Short mmCIF file of C-alpha atoms and ligand atoms in Angstrom, two decimals:
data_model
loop_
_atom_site.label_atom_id
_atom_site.label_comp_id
_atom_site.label_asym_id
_atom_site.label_seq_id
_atom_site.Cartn_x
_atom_site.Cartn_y
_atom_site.Cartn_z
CA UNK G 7 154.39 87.72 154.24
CA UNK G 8 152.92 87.79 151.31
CA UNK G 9 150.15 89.68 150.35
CA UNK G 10 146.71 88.84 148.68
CA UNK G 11 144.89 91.02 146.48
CA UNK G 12 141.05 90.74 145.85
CA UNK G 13 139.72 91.81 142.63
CA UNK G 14 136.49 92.29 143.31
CA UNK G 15 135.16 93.92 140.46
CA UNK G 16 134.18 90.45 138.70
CA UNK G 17 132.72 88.71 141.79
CA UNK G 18 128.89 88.28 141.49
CA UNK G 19 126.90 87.97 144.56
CA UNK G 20 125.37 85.07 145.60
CA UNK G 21 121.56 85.90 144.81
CA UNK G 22 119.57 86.09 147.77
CA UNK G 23 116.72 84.17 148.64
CA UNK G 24 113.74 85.97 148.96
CA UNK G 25 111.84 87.11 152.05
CA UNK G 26 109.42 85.27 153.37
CA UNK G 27 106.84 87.80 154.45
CA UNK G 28 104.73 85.39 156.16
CA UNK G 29 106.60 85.09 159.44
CA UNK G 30 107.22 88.73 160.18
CA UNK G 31 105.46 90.52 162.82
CA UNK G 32 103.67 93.58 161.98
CA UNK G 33 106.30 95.61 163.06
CA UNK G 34 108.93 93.86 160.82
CA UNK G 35 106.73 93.95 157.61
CA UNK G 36 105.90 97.35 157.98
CA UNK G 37 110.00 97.73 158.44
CA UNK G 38 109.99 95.55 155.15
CA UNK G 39 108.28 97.29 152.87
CA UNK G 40 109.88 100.31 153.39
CA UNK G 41 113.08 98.68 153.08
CA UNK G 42 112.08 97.48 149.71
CA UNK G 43 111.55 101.18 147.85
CA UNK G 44 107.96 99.70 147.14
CA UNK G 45 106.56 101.53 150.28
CA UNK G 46 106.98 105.73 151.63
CA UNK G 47 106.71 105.45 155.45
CA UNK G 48 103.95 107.12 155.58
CA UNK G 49 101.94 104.43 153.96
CA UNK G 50 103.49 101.34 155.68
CA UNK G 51 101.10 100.62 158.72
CA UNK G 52 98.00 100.73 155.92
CA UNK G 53 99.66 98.99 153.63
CA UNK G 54 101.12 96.41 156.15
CA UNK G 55 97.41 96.01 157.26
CA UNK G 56 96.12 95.37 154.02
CA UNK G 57 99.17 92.34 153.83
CA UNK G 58 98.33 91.08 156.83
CA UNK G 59 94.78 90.33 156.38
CA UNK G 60 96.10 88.49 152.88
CA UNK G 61 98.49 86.45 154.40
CA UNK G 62 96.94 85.30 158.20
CA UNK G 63 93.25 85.59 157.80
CA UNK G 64 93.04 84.33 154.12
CA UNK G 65 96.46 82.48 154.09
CA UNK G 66 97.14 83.09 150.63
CA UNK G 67 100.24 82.32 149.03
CA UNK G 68 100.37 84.20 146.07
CA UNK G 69 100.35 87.81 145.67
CA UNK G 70 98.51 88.08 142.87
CA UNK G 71 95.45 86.55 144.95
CA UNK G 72 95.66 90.24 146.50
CA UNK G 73 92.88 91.61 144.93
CA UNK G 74 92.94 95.11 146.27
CA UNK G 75 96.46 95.95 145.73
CA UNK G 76 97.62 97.82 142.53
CA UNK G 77 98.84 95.26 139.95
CA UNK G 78 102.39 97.14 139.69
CA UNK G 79 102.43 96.74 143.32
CA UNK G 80 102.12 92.95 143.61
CA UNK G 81 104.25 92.65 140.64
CA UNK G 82 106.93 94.39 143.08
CA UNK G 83 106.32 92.44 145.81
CA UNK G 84 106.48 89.16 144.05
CA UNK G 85 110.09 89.87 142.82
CA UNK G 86 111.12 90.91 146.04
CA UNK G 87 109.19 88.37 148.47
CA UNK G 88 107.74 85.14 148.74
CA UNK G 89 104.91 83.78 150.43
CA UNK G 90 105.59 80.23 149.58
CA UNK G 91 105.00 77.28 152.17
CA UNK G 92 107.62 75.18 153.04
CA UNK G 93 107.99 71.81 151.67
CA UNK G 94 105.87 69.18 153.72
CA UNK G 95 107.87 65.90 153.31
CA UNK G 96 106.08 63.66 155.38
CA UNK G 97 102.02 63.55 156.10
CA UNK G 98 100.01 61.02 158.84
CA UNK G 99 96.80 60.45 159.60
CA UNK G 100 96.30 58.26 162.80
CA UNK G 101 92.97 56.00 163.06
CA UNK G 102 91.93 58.29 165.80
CA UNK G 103 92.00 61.57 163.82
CA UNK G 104 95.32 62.76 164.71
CA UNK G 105 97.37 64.55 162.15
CA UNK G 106 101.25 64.77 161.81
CA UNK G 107 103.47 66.80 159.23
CA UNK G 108 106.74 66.52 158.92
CA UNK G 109 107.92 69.59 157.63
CA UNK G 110 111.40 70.98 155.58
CA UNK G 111 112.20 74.33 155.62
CA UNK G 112 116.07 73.99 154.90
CA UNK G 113 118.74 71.21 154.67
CA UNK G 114 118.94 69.07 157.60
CA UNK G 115 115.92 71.23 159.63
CA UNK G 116 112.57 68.94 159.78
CA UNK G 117 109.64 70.36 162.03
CA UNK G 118 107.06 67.83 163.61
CA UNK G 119 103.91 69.61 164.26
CA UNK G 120 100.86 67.26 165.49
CA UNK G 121 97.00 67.93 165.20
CA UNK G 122 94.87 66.79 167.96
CA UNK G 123 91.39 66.68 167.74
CA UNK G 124 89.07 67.17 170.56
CA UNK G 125 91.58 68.47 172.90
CA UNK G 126 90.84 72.47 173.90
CA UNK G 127 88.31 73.98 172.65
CA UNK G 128 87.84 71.83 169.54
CA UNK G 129 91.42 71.11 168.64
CA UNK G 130 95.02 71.66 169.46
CA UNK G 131 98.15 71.96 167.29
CA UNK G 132 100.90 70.73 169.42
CA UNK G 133 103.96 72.89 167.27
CA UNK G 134 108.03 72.90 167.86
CA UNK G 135 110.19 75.16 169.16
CA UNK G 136 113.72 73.46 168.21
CA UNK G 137 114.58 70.93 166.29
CA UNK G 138 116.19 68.34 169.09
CA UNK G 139 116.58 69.67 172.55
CA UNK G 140 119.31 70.66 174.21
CA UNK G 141 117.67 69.17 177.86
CA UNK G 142 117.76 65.17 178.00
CA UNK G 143 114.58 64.54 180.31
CA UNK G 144 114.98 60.54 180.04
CA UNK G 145 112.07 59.63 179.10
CA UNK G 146 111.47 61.95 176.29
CA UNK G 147 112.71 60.80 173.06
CA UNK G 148 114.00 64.45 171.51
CA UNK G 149 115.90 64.58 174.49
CA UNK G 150 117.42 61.63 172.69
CA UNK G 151 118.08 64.04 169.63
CA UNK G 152 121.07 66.85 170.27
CA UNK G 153 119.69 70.93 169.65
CA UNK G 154 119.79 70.94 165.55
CA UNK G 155 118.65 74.68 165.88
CA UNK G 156 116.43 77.00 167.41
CA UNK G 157 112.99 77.49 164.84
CA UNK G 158 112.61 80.80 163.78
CA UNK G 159 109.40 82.87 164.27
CA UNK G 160 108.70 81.94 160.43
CA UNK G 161 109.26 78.28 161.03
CA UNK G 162 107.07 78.17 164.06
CA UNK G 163 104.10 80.44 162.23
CA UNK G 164 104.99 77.90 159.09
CA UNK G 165 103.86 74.91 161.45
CA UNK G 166 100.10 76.51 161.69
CA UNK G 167 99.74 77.63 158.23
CA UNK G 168 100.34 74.02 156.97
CA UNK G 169 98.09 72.67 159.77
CA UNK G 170 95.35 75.06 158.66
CA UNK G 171 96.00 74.32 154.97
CA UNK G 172 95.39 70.56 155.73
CA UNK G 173 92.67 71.36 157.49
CA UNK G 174 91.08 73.56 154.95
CA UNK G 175 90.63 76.82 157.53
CA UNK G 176 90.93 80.08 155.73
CA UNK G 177 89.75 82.11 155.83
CA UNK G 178 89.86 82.45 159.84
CA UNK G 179 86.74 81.04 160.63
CA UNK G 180 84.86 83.04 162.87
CA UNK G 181 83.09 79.85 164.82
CA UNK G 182 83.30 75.98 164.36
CA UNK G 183 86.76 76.19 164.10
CA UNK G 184 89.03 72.81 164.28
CA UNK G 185 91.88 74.27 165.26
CA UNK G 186 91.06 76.28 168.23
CA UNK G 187 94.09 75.60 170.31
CA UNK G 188 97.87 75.95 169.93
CA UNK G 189 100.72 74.27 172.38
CA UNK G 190 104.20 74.32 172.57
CA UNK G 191 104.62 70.74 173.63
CA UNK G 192 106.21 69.04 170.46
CA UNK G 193 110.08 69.91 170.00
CA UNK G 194 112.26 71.81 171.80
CA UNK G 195 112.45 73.75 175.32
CA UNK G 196 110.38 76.96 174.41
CA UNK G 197 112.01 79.09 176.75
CA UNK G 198 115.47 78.66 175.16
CA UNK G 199 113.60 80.12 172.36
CA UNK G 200 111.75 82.91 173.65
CA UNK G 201 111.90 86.12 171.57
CA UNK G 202 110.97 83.77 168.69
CA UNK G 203 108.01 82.10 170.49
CA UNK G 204 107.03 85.47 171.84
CA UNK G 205 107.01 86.89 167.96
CA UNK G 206 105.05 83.79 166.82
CA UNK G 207 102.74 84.38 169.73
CA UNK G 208 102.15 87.76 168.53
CA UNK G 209 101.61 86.74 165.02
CA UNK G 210 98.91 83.73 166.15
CA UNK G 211 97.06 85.78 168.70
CA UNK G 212 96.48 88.81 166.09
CA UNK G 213 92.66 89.21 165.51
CA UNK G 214 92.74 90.04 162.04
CA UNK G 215 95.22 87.05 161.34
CA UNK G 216 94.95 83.72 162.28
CA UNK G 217 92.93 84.85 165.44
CA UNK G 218 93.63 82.51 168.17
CA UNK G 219 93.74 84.78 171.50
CA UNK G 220 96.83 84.17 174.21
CA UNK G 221 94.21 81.99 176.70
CA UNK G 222 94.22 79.29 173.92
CA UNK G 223 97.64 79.28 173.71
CA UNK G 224 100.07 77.55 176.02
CA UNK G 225 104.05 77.68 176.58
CA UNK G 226 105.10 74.69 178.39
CA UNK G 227 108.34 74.74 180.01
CA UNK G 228 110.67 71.84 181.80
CA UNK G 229 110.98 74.46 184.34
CA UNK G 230 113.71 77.34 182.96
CA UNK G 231 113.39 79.26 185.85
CA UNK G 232 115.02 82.82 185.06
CA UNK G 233 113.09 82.89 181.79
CA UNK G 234 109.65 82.56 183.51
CA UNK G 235 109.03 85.95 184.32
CA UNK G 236 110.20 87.06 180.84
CA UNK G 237 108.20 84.53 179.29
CA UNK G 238 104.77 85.93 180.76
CA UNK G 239 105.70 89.43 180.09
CA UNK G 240 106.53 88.75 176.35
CA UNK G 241 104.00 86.07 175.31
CA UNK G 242 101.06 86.66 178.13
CA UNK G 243 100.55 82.98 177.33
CA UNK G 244 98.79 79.98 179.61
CA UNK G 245 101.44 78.53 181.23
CA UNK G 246 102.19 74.73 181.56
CA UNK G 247 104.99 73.48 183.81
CA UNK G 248 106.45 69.83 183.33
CA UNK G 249 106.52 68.67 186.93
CA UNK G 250 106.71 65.17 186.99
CA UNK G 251 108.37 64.51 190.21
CA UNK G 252 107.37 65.87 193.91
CA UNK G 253 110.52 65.53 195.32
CA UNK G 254 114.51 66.68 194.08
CA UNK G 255 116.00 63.53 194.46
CA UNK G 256 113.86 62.10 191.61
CA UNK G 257 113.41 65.27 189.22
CA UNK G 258 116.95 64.99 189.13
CA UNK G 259 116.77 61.96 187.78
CA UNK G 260 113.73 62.88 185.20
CA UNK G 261 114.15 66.12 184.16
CA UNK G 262 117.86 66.78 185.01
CA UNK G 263 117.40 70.65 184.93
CA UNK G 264 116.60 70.27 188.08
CA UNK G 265 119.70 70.47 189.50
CA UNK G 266 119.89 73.68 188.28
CA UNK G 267 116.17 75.26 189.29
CA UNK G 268 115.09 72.65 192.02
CA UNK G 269 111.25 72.40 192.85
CA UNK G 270 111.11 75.10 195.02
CA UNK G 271 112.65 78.12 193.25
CA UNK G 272 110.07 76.36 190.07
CA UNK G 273 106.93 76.98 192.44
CA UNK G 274 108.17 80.56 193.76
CA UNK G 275 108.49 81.32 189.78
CA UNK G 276 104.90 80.17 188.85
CA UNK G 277 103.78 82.22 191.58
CA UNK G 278 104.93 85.00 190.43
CA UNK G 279 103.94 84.54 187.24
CA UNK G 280 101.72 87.74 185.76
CA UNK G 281 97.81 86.99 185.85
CA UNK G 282 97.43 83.69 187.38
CA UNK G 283 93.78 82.89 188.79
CA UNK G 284 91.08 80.90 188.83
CA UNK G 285 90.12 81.62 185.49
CA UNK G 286 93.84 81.53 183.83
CA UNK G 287 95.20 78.68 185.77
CA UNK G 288 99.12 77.10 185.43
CA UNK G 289 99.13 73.32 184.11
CA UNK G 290 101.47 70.75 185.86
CA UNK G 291 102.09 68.22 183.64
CA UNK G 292 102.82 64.95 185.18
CA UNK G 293 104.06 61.67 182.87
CA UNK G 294 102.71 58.70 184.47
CA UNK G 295 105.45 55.80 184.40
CA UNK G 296 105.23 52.81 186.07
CA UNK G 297 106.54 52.12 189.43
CA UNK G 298 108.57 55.37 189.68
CA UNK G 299 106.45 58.49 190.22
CA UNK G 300 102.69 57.30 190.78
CA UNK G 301 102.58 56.25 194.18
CA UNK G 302 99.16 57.28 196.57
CA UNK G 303 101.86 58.95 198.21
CA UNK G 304 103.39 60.92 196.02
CA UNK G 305 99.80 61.87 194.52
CA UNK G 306 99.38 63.40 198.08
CA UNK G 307 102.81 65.29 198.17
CA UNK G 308 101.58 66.71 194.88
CA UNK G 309 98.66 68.89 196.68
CA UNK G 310 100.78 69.77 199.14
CA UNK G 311 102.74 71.07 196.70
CA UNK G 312 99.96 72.80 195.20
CA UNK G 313 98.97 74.25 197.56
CA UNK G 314 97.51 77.87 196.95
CA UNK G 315 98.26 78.18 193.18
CA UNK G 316 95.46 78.08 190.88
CA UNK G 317 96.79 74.93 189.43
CA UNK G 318 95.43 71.96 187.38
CA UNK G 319 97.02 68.93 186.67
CA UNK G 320 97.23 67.11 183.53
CA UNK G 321 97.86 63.33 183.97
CA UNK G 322 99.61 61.89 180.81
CA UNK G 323 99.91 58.47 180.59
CA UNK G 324 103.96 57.87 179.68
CA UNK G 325 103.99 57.08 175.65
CA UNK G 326 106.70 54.74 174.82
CA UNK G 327 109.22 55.39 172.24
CA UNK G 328 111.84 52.35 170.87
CA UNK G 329 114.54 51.81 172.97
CA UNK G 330 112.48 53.72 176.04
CA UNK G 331 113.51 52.45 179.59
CA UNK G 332 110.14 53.17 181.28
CA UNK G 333 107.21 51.56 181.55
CA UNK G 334 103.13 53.91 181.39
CA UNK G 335 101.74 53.10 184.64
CA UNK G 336 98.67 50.91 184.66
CA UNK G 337 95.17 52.49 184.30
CA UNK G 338 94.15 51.52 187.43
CA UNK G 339 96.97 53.25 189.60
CA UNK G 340 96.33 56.71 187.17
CA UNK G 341 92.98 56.56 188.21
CA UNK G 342 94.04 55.96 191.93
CA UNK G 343 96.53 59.13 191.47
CA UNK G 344 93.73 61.22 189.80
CA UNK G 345 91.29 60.51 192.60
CA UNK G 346 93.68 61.91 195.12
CA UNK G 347 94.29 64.68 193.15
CA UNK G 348 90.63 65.39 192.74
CA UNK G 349 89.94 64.82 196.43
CA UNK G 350 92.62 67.44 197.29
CA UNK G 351 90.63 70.17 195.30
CA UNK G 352 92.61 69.69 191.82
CA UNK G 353 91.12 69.46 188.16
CA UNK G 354 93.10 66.22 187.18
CA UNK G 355 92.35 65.30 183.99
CA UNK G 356 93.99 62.13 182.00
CA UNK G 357 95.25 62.84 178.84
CA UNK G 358 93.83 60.38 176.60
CA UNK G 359 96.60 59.18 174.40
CA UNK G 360 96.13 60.27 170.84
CA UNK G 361 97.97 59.61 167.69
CA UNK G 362 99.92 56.44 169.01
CA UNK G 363 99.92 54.66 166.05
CA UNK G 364 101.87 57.26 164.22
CA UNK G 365 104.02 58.07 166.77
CA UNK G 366 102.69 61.65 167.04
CA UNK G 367 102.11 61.68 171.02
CA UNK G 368 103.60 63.82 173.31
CA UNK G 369 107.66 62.97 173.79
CA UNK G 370 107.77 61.05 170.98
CA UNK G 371 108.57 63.53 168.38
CA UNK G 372 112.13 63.27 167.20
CA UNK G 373 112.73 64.09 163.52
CA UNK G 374 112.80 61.62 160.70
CA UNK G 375 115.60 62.89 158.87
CA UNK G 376 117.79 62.57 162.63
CA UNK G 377 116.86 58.92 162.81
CA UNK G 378 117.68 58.57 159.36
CA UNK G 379 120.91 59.92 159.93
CA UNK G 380 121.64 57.71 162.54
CA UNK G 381 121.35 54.75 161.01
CA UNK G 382 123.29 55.88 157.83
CA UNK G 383 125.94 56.65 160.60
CA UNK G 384 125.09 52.57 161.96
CA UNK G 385 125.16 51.25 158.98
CA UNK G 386 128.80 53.17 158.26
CA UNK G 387 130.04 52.11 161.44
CA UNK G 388 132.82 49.70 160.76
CA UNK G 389 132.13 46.10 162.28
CA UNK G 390 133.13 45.74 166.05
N1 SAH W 412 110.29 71.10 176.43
C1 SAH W 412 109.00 71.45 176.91
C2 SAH W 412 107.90 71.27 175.89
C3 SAH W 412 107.96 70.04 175.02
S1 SAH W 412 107.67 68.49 175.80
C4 SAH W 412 108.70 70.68 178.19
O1 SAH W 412 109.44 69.79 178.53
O2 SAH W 412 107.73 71.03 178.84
C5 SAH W 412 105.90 68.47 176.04
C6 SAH W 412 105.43 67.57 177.15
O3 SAH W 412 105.58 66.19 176.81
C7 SAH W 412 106.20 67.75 178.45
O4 SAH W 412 105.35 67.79 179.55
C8 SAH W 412 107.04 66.51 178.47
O5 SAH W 412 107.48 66.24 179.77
C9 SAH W 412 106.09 65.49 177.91
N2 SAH W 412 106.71 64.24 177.47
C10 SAH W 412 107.96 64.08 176.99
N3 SAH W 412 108.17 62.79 176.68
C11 SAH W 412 107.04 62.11 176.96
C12 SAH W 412 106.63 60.74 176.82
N4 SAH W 412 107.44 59.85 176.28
N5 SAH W 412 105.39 60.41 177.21
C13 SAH W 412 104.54 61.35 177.70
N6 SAH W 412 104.86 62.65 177.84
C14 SAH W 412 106.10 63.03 177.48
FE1 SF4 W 413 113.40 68.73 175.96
FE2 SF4 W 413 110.87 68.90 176.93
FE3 SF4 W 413 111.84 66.57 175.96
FE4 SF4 W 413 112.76 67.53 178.28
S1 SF4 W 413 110.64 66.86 177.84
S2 SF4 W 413 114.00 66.68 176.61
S3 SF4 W 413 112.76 69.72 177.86
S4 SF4 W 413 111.50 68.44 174.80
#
């Protein structure tokens, strides 16, 4: 066999991108500096501090904006880091006041991220976890999209800094704040995600960051059982469960992961779920499509189901997507269901459908650069 030699000694190393120090937990920045020479250890948790209040409370993106740190210091830091944004390709504004970037943060990996107003407290960001989905709920259309990647904790944190830019909100504002809310409803099944959720959670909910405590922040899951428990533990999030069905037979159908973690081993998870009550309550979300899940009926098996968890129940009417084989249930019959519900002792409101026009509602999300793809991939197919 013969044998290959290497000579290394004229090979130059790719140069390495830097660091983004923007999506690193305080744990990891302090790590960071220290790393970097610039920092002794005994310094890092002040210094890391004095970052942190730079970066999430005032959102800068520059560190010579750091007024308070030696010159020499943010010279260092700026040849070793960045805090540059990612590149926002794509920006909406719907008639109703809805806001959706599409965001690059490498080749091939664009982010939706949607801005609702009105919804929370004042208003939520609805961010990704993935980009595509590795679950095929049918009538969601990034179950249409395979799993591109899981986001990292930087890409997720990089979905509310742009939101906030847009929005004009550093510093953290204190009160009157537009973005008071954040949930993971846009991309991707945030428990296949979860250490990088959970560090993006921690990075959100810091009060000298951005600031926006763990009760305005909701994971919502399609129901990965095992990862429940680990996901209140880790993120001490709100909780939101997509339902959707009362019954197996037709969850199956819906949300296919189902067969896997059927309806009852779902409702003994939520129960166990760490601080549920009346005043931290778990969301079912329930799609409303026509003709297949919105009988009186099935609005009644829904309390039963209910019973004895401090539940609410948010009613979305189904958004269609091209190509989408259901139909959104007619306004009457949602009303019907939500009077039920309400009767039965359960908080049921509809979610108004927001951002339609720009196809930023909930399910709808499914990256522009994927459909671009596949019609490239159409378009290259050779004639049948
Ligand atoms: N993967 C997670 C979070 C993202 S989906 C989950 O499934 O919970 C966020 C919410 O949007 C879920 O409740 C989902 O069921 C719902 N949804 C998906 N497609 C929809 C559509 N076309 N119309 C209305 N809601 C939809
Ligand atoms: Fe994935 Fe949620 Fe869509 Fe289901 S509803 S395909 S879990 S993003």
């Amino acid at each position: 066999m013969a044998s290959v030699t290497l000579d290394l000694s004229t090979a130059t190393p790719a140069p390495r991108a830097p660091a983004n120090l923007s999506g690193l937990t305080r744990v990891e920045l302090q790590a960071e500096l220290v790393a970097s020479g610039l920092t002794p250890p005994e310094k890092a948790r002040m210094r890391a501090s004095q970052l942190w209040r730079w970066i999430h409370h005032f959102g800068v993106t520059d560190f010579a904006a750091m007024t308070d740190v030696a010159k020499e210091l943010r010279a260092g830091l700026a040849e070793r880091f960045t805090l540059a944004r990612p590149e926002v390709v794509e920006r909406q504004i719907s008639q109703d006041g809805s806001r959706k970037w599409l965001i690059r943060t490498a080749p091939g990996i664009e982010i939706e991220t949607v801005y609702i107003p009105d919804v929370g407290r004042a208003g939520a960001l609805c961010v990704s976890s993935q980009v595509g989905c590795t679950l095929n709920c049918t009538f969601c259309h990034t179950g249409t999209q395979p799993l591109v990647r899981n986001l990292t904790a930087a890409e997720i944190i990089a979905q509310v800094q742009v939101a906030r830019d847009d929005l004009g909100e550093w510093p953290s504002p204190k009160e009157d704040r537009r973005l008071s809310n954040v949930v993971f409803m846009g991309m991707g099944e945030p428990l296949y995600n979860l250490e990088n959720v959970a560090a993006a959670i921690d990075i959100i909910a810091d009060g000298e960051g951005i600031a926006i405590s763990r009760r305005r922040i909701t994971v919502s899951t399609s129901g990965v059982v095992p990862e429940i428990p680990r996901a209140g533990e880790l993120t001490q999030a709100m909780l939101a469960i997509s339902l959707h069905a009362t019954n197996d037979e037709l969850r199956n159908t819906l949300v296919p992961l189902n067969k896997r973690y059927p309806i009852a081993e779902l409702l003994d998870a939520i129960r166990a779920y760490p601080g549920l009550s009346n005043a931290r309550r778990v969301t079912f979300e329930y799609v409303m499509l026509k003709g297949v899940n919105d009988s009186p009926e099935e609005a009644r098996r829904l309390v039963q189901l209910m019973k004895g968890l401090p539940a609410k129940i948010n009613l979305i009417p189904f958004n269609p997507w091209p190509g989408s084989p259901y139909e959104c249930s007619d306004w009457a019959t949602i009303e019907r269901f939500a009077s039920i519900l309400n009767r039965g002792g359960y908080a049921s409101p509809i979610r108004t459908p927001r951002g339609r026009d720009i196809l930023a509602a909930c399910g709808q999300l499914k990256s522009e650069s994927e459909k671009l793809r596949a019609s490239v991939r159409r378009a290259q197919a050779p004639a049948a």
